[in-house]
XYZ file of C-alpha atoms in Angstrom:
628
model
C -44.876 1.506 6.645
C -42.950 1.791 3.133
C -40.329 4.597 2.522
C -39.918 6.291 5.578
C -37.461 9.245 4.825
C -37.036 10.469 8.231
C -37.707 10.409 11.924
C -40.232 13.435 12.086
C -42.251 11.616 8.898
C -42.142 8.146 11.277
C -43.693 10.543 14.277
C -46.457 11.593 11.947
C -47.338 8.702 10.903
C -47.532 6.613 14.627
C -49.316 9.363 16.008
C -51.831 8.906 12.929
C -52.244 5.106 14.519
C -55.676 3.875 16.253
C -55.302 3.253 19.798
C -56.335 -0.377 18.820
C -52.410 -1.158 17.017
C -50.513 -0.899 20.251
C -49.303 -4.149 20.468
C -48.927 -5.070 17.002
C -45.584 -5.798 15.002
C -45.025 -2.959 12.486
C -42.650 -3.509 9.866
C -40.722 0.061 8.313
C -38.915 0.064 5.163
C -36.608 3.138 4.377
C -33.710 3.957 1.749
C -31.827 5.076 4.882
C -30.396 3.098 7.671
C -29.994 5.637 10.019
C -33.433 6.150 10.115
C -34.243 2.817 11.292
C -31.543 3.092 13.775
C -33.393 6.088 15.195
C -36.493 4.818 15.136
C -35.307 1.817 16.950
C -31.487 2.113 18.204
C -31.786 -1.560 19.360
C -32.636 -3.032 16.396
C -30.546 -5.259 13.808
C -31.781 -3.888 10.371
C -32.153 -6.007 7.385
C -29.991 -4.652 4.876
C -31.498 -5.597 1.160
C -28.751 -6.917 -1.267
C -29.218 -7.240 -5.192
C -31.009 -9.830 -6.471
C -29.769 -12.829 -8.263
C -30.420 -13.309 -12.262
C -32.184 -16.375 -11.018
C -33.964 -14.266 -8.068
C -34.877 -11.744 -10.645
C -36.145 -13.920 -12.813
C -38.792 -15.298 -10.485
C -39.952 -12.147 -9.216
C -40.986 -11.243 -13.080
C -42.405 -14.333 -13.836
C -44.712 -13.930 -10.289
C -45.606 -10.680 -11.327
C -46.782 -11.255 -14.979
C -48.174 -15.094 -15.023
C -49.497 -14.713 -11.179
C -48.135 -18.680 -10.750
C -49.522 -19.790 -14.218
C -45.613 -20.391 -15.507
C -43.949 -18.801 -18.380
C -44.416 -19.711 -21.765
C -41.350 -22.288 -23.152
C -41.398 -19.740 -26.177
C -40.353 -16.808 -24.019
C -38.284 -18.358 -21.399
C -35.009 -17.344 -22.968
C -35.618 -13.983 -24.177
C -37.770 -13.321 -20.692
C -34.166 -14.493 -18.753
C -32.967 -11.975 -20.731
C -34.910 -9.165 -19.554
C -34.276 -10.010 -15.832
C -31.021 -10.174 -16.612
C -30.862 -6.527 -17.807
C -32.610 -5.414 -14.773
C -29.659 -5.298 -12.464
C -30.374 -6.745 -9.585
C -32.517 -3.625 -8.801
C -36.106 -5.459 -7.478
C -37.609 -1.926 -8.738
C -36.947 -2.467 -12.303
C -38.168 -5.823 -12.298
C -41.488 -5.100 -10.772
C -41.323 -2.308 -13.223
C -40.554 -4.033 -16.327
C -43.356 -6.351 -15.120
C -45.870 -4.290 -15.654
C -44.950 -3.279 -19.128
C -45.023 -6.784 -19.855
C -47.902 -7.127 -18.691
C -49.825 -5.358 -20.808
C -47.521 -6.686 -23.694
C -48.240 -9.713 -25.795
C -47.095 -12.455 -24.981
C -45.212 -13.120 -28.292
C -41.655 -14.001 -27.922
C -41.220 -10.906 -30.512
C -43.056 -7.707 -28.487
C -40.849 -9.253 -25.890
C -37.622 -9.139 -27.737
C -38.311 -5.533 -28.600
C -38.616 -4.717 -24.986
C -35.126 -6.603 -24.155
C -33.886 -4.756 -26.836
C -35.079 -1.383 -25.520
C -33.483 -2.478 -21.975
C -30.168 -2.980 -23.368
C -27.454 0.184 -22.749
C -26.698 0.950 -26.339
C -30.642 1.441 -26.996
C -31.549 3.299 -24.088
C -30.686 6.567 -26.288
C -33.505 6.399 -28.620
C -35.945 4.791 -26.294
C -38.273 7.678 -25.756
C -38.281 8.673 -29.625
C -39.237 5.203 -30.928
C -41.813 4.274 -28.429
C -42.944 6.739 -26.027
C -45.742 4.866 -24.600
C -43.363 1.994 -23.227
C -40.945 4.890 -22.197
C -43.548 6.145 -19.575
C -44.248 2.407 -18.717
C -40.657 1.216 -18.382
C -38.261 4.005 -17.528
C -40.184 7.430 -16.474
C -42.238 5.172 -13.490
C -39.135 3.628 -12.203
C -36.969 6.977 -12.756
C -39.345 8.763 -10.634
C -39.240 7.094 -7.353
C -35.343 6.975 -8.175
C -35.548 10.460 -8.279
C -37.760 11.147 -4.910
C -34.490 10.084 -3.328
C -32.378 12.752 -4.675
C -35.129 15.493 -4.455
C -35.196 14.456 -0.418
C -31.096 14.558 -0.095
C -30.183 17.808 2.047
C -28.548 20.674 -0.292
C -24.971 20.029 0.457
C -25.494 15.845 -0.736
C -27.256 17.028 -4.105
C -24.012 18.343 -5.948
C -21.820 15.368 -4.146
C -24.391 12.913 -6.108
C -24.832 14.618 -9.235
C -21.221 14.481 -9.614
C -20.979 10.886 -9.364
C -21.749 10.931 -13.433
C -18.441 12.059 -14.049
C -17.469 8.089 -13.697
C -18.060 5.583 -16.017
C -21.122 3.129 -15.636
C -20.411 -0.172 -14.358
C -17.072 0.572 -13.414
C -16.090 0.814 -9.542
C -15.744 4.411 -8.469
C -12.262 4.588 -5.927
C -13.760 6.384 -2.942
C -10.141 8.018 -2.044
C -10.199 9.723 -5.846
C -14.082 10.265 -5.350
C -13.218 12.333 -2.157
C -10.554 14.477 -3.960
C -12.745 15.559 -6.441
C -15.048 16.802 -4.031
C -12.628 18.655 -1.798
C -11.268 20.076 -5.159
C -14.094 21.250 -6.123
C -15.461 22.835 -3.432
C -18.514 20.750 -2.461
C -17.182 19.699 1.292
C -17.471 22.265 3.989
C -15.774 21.287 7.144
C -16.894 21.721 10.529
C -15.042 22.108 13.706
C -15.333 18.674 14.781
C -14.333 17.116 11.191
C -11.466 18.317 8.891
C -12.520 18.435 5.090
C -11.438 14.803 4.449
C -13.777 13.368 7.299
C -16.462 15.476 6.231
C -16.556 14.263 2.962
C -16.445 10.636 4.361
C -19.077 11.013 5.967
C -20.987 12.472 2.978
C -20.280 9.321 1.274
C -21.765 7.139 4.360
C -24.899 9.487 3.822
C -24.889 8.788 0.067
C -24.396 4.807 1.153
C -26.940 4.598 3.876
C -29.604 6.301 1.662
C -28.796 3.178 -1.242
C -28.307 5.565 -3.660
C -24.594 4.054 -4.023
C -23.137 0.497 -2.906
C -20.322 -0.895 -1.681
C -18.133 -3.278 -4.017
C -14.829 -3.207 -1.795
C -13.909 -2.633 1.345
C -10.659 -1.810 3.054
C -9.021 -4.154 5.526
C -10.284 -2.640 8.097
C -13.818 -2.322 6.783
C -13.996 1.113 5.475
C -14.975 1.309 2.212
C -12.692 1.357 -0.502
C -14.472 1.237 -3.745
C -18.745 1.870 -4.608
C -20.764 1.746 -7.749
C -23.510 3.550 -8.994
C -26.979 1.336 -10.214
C -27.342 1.349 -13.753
C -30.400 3.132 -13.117
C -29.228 5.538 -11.234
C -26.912 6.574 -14.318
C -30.295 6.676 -16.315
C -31.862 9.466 -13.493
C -28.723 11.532 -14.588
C -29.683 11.304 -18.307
C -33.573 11.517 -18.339
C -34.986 13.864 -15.459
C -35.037 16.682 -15.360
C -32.178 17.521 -13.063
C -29.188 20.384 -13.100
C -26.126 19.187 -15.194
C -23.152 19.292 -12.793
C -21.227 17.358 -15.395
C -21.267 17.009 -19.260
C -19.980 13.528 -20.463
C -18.708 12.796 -23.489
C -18.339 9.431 -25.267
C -18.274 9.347 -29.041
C -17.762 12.494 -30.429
C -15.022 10.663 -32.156
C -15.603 7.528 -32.682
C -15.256 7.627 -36.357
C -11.560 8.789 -36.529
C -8.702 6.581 -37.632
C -6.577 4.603 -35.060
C -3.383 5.669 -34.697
C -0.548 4.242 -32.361
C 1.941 7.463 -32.303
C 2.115 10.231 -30.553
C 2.268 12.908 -33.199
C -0.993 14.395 -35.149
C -0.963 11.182 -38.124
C -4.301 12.511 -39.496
C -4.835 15.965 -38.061
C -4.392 17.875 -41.459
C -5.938 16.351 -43.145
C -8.722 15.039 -41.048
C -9.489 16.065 -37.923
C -10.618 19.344 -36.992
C -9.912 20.990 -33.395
C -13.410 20.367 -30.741
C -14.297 23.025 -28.743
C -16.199 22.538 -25.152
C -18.236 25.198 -23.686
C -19.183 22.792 -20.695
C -18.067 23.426 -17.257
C -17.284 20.315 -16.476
C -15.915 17.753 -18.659
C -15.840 14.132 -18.265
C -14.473 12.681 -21.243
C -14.519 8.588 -22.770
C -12.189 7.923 -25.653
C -9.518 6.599 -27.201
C -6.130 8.119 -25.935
C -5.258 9.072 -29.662
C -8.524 10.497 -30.660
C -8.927 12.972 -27.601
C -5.256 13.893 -28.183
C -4.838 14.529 -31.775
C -8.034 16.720 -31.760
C -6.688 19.278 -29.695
C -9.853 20.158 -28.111
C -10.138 23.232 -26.347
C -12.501 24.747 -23.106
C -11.498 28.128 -21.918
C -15.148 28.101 -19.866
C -13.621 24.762 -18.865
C -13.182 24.273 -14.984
C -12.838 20.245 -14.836
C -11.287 18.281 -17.079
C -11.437 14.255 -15.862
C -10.515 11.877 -19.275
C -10.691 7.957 -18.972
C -9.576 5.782 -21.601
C -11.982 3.622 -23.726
C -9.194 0.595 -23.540
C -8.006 -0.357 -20.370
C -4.310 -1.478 -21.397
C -1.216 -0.172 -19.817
C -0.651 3.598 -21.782
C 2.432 2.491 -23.365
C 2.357 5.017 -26.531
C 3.463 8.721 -25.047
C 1.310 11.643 -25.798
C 1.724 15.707 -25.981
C -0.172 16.820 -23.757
C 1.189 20.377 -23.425
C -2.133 22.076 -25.294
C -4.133 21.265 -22.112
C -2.384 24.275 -20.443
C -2.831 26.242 -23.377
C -6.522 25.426 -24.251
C -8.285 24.984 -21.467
C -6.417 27.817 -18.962
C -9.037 27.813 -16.096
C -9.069 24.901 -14.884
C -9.230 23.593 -11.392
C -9.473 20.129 -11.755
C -7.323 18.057 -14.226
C -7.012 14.257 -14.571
C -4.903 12.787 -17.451
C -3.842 9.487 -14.970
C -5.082 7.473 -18.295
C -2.663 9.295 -21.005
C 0.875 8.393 -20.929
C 2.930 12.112 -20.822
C 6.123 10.681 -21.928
C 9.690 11.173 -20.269
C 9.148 15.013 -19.917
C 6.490 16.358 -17.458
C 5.374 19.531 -19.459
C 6.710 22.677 -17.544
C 3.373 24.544 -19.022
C 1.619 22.988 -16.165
C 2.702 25.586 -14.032
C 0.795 27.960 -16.517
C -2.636 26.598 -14.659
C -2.449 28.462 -11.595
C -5.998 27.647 -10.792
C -5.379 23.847 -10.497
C -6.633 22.065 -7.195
C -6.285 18.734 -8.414
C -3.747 17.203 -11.342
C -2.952 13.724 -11.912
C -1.120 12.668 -14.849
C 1.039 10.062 -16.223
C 4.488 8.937 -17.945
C 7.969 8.004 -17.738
C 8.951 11.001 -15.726
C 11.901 11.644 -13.807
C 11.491 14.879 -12.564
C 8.800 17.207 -11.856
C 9.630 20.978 -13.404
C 10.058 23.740 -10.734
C 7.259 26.070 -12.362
C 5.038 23.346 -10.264
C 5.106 25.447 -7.610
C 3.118 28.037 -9.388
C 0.203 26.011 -8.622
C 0.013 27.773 -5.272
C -3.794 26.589 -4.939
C -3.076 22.796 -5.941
C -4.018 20.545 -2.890
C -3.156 16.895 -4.760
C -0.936 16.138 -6.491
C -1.105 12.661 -8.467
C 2.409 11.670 -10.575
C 1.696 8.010 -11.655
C 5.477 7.311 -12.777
C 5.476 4.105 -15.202
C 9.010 3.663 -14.385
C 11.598 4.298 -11.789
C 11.971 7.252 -9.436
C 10.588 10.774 -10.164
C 12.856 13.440 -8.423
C 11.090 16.391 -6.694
C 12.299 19.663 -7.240
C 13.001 22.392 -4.235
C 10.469 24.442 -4.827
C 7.998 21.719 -3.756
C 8.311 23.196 -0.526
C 6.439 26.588 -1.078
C 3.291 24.638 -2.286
C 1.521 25.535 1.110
C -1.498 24.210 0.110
C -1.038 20.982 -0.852
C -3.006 17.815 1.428
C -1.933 14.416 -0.869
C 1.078 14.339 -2.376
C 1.523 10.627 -4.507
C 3.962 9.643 -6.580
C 5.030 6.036 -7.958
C 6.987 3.936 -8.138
C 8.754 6.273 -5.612
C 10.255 9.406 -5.553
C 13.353 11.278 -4.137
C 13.876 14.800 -3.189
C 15.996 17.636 -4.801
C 18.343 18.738 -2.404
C 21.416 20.006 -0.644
C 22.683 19.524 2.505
C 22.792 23.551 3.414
C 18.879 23.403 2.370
C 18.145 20.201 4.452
C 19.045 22.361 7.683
C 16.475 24.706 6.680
C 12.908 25.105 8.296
C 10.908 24.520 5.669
C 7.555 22.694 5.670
C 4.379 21.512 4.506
C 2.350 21.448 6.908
C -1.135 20.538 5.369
C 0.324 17.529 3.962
C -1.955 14.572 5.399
C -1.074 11.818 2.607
C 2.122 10.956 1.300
C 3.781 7.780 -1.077
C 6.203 6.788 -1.962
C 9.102 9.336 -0.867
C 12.522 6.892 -0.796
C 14.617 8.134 2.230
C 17.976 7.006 3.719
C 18.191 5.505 7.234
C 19.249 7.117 9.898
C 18.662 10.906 11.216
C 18.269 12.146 7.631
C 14.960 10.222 7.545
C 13.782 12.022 10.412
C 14.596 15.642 9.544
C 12.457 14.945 6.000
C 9.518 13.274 7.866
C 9.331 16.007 10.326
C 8.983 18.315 7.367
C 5.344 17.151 7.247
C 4.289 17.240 10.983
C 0.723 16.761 10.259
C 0.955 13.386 7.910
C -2.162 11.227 8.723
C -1.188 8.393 6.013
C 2.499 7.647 4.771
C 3.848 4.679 2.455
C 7.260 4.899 2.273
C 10.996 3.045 1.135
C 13.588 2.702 3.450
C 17.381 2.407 1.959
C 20.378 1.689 3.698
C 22.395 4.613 3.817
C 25.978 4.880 1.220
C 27.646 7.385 4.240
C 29.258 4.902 6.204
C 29.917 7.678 8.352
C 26.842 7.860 9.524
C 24.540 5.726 11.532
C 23.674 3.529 8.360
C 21.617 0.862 9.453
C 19.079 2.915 12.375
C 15.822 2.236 12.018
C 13.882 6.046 11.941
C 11.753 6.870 14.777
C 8.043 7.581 13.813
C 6.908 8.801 17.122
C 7.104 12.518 16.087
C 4.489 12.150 13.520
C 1.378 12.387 16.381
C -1.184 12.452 13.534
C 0.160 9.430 11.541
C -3.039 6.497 11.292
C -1.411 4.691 8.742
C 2.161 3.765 7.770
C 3.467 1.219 5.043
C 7.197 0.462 4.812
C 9.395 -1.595 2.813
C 12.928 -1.341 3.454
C 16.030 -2.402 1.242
C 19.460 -2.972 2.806
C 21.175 -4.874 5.672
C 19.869 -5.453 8.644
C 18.934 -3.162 10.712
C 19.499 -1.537 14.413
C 15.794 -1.461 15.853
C 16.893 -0.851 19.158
C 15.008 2.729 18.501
C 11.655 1.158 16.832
C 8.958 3.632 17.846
C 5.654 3.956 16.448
C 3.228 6.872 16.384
C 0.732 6.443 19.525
C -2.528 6.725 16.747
C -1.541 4.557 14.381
C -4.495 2.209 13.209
C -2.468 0.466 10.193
C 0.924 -0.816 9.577
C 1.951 -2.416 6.912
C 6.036 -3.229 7.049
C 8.036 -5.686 4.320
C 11.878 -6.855 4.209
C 12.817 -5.886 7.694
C 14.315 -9.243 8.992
C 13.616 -8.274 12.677
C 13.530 -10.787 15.736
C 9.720 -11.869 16.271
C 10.658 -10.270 20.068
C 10.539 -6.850 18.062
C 6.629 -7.485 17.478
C 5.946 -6.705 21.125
C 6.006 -2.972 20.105
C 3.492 -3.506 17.365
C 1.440 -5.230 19.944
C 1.077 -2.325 22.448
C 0.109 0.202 20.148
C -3.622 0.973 22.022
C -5.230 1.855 18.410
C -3.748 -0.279 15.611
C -6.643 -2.151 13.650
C -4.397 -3.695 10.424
C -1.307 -5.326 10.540
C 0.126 -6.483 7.479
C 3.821 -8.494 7.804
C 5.378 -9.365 4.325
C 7.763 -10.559 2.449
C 10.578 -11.063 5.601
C 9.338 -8.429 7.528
C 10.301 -10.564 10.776
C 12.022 -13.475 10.534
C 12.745 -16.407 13.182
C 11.330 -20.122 13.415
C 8.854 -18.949 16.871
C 6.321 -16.182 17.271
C 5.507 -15.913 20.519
C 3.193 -13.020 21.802
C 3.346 -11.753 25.297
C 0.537 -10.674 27.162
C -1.944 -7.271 26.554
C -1.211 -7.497 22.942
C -2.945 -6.691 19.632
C -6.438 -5.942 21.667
C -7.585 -3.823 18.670
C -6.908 -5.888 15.855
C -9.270 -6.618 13.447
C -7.029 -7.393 10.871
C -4.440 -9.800 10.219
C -1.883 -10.639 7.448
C 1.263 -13.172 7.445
C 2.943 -13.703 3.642
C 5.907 -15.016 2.747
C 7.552 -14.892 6.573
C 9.566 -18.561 7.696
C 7.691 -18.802 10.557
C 7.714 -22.366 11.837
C 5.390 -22.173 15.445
C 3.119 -19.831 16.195
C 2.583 -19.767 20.319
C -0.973 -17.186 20.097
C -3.605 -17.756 22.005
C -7.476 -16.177 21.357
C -6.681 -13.332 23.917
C -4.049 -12.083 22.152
C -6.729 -10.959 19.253
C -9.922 -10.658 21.157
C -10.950 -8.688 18.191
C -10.163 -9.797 15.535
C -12.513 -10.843 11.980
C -10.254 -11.424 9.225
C -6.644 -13.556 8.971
C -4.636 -14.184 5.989
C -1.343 -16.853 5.870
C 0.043 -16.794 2.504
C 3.179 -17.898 1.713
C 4.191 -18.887 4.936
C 5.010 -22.615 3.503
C 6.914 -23.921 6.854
C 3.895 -22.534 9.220
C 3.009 -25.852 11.524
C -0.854 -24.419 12.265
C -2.987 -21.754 13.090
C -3.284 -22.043 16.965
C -6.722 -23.900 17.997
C -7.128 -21.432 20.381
C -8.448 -19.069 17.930
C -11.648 -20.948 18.066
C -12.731 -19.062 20.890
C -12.718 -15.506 19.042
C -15.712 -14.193 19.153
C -15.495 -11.847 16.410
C -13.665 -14.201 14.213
C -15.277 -14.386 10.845
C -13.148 -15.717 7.362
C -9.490 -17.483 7.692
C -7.570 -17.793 4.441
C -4.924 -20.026 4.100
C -3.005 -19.466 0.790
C -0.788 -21.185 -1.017
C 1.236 -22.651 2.715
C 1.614 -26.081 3.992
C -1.179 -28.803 4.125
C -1.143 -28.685 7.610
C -1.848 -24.991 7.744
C -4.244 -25.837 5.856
C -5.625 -28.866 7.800
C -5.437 -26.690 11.593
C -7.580 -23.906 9.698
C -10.382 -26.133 8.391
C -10.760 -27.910 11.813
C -11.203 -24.341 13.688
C -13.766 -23.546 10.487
C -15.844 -27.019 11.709
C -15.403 -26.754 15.211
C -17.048 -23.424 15.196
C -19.340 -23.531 12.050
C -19.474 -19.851 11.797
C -15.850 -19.054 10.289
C -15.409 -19.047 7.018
C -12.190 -20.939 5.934
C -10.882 -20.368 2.085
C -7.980 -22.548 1.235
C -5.846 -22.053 -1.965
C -3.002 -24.653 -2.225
C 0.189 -24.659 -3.397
């Protein structure tokens, strides 16, 4: 039964079955895995992956020569064609059948490779029609009978997904802000906004009309990508333009490498949009120097055409000038200089701004933006300074700054109450050991995800080298440290109960200090680098790490590792890198069931040597070795 969409259509159709099937094998295909989980909850389902170019490639010659062979004449330019299909087994089958009723003249079929390829797709329908129904309308419209069956609330989260760039990854965590920001997640009471909209991305996922190309460590997903084709259903049906992309509108201009307006008198002449939202593709110069304007404007997301570091610094104080009602702005690509443009604050609509530059400071009038919920401050160099009124943005959920950032404050003012209490993500404040640590942290009592930088403290009157307590943060899941100074007192280390990933670098704890890592009931990841314990034995106790799925040991001195397979009876993933004096990876983690991929990188030969015998004494692990 092909394409079954849901679990009342699979009802219909079995009850539609003669009494003379019982018994029989029935095989169900569906873009949606949680239908065939429904159908049949104990089932494994075979999950299709793209095909090959050589897979590809087979399936078109089967369909056009029916096991005759291809022609030597159009072998190459029929590779080729495959080739341009994707991976998709749709489009091949489709293309197929154009070709089938083609000649078979090595130049028909270079006219149809050259019709496939992206920078022809524009004129396709204008310069042959007939091959437009053949080739793209068929295979659009069963692309598109998955859209017209998504549920309301999915069909705005997918068109928006042509605000990215084709054949580029799509970051699910930026993918997720846009929708919060602009309104296309509705909690429930079960889900906050940000779980919500994960799960509208497993939806989109499950229904293959996106795919995964990274996952976290812990196997969420970190990164998709949209099918070529898919990008073509946005172009070509008929379906409602969330977003207006631009690409070229200036491709003819001259370079220039400065960041004042070179050309602009004489050449250029100011764009206006009238789109409501904008995603735009150009040079850095080009969009800059035109001074385009948008005052129907409501998202504004640029990405640069060249994918280098933005090194030359840019003006971009028009923004707040010519496009004033906007709620979503994203100028991460466009380097803003040394001075973050206090006319920011003039966009009191914002929900979302990212931007970029050699910033130290971020201008008080920021705190106009009472409806902003992220903020994004991608500092090229050194630390960016927050200022105090930071504090009366209520609404604000992610707060990220790099390389790290400090705060703007007195002492009189650090005894006061404030807080921001929707705050669920935060990197990378800086913050001073000892009590001082803790009186900022618990400023944001409802953090869910924290990266942070630990300094030793310059008051030698205080408690310089304490470790903070994290235990007060009852919401934290996920907490990445790296700390700079002497070594420290961690006769307070305490972790958050929930925490499912830890991440911690340059600590130059005891191994014995692990044991509290160990007994954390929910942790998942656990990443130790660069010194973050150091000693020649790790030994683990017992009851520890029963959660973990993922492992990661770099650049530690570790000499014996005393583990056993009951130490991780979960988990799937380990990484040694840089751990040069490392004797082996305990035998003993033959026996984990779950155990899937080793990597040994860049360590000892007989790291290397203990991993690949576990690898062929199971025959199911994977083992990658990288040596030194």
């Amino acid at each position: 039964m092909d394409n079954v969409w849901n679990v009342e259509a699979w009802s219909e159709l079995k009850n539609s079955f003669p009494d003379s099937i019982n018994g029989s094998r029935i095989l169900i295909t569906s873009c949606r895995s949680d239908v065939a989980l429904q159908i049949e909850p104990d089932c494994d389902p075979h999950f299709l992956r793209p095909f090959s170019d050589y897979e590809s490639w087979k399936l078109l010659v089967e369909k056009i020569f029916q096991g005759e062979g291809c022609p030597e004449e159009l072998l190459l330019v029929g590779e080729q064609i495959a080739q341009q299909c994707k991976g998709l087994p749709l489009s091949v089958v489709v293309v197929a059948g154009l070709l089938e009723r083609t000649e078979k003249r090595k130049e028909c079929w270079e006219k149809v490779a050259e019709s496939l390829s992206s920078d022809k797709m524009e004129d396709l329908e204008a310069r042959c029609p007939d091959k437009m129904e053949d080739l793209e309308a068929r295979c659009l419209k069963i692309l598109e009978l998955s859209y017209r069956y998504l549920p309301g609330y999915l069909k705005a989260c997918f068109l928006y997904l042509a605000v990215f760039i084709e054949d580029r990854d799509i970051p699910v965590d930026k993918l997720i802000k846009f929708w919060l920001a602009e309104g296309l997640v509705q909690g429930t009471q079960s889900n906050n906004l940000e779980d919500a909209a994960q799960d509208y991305l497993k939806d989109l996922i499950s229904r293959s009309l996106m795919t995964i190309s990274k996952r976290k460590s812990n196997g969420d997903v970190k990164a998709c990508r949209l099918h070529d084709r898919l990008h073509d259903l946005f172009k070509w049906v008929d379906l409602p333009p969330l977003v207006t992309t631009y690409d070229e509108p200036y491709a003819s201009f001259p370079d220039s490498n400065y960041g004042f307006d070179l050309y602009f008198d004489h050449q250029l002449q100011p764009v206006t949009y009238e789109a409501y939202r904008l995603s735009i593709f150009l040079k850095r110069n080009h969009f800059v120097e035109s001074r385009p304007s948008g005052l129907g404007t409501r998202s504004l997301i640029f990405f640069a055409s060249a994918d280098s570091e933005p090194r030359c610094p840019h003006d971009i104080s028009f923004i707040c000038y010519n496009f004033k009602f906007l709620r979503v702005l994203d100028l991460e690509c466009i380097n803003m200089g040394i001075s973050f443009p206090f006319e920011i604050g003039l966009l009191v609509g914002l929900r979302y701004l990212a931007v970029s530059g050699y910033v130290r400071s971020i201008p008080q009038s920021i705190a106009n933006l009472r409806n902003l919920e992220t903020l994004v401050v991608k500092g090229l160099r050194g630390k960016v300074v927050l200022p105090v009124t930071i504090w009366h943005m209520k609404r604000l959920r992610h707060l990220h700054v790099n390389k790290h950032v400090a705060f703007n404050w007195d002492d009189e003012l650090l005894g006061g109450h404030f807080q921001l209490e929707n705050l669920v993500s935060f990197s990378c404040p800086s913050l001073s050991c000892g009590e001082d640590a803790e009186k900022i942290l618990k400023r944001f009592p409802n953090l869910c995800k924290l990266r942070c930088m630990l300094f030793e403290s310059w008051d030698s009157s205080k408690i310089c080298n304490q470790l903070p307590r994290f235990n007060f943060l009852t919401h934290l899941e996920s907490l990445n440290i790296f700390y700079y100074g002497r070594a420290l007192d961690a006769s307070k280390f305490i972790l958050p109960f929930k925490l499912k990933n830890l991440t911690l670098s340059n600590f130059h704890l005891p191994w014995s200090y692990t044991s509290v890592i160990g007994r954390l009931p929910h942790l998942q990841v656990l990443k130790l680098l660069s010194g973050a314990f150091e000693g020649q034995i790790w030994h683990l106790g017992e009851q520890e790490f029963r959660e973990l799925v993922f492992l990661k040991l770099d650049t530690l001195n570790i000499v014996q590792w005393s583990a056993f397979s009951y130490h991780f009876p979960k988990l799937q993933h380990l990484i040694i890198q840089n751990c040069k004096d490392l004797l082996k990876v305990p035998y003993d983690f033959v026996h984990i069931p779950k155990l899937q991929r080793i990597e040994v990188l860049w360590s000892g030969q007989c790291t290397e040597e203990s991993a690949k015998k576990i690898g062929e004494a199971t025959g199911k692990i994977k083992v990658v070795i990288n040596s030194l």
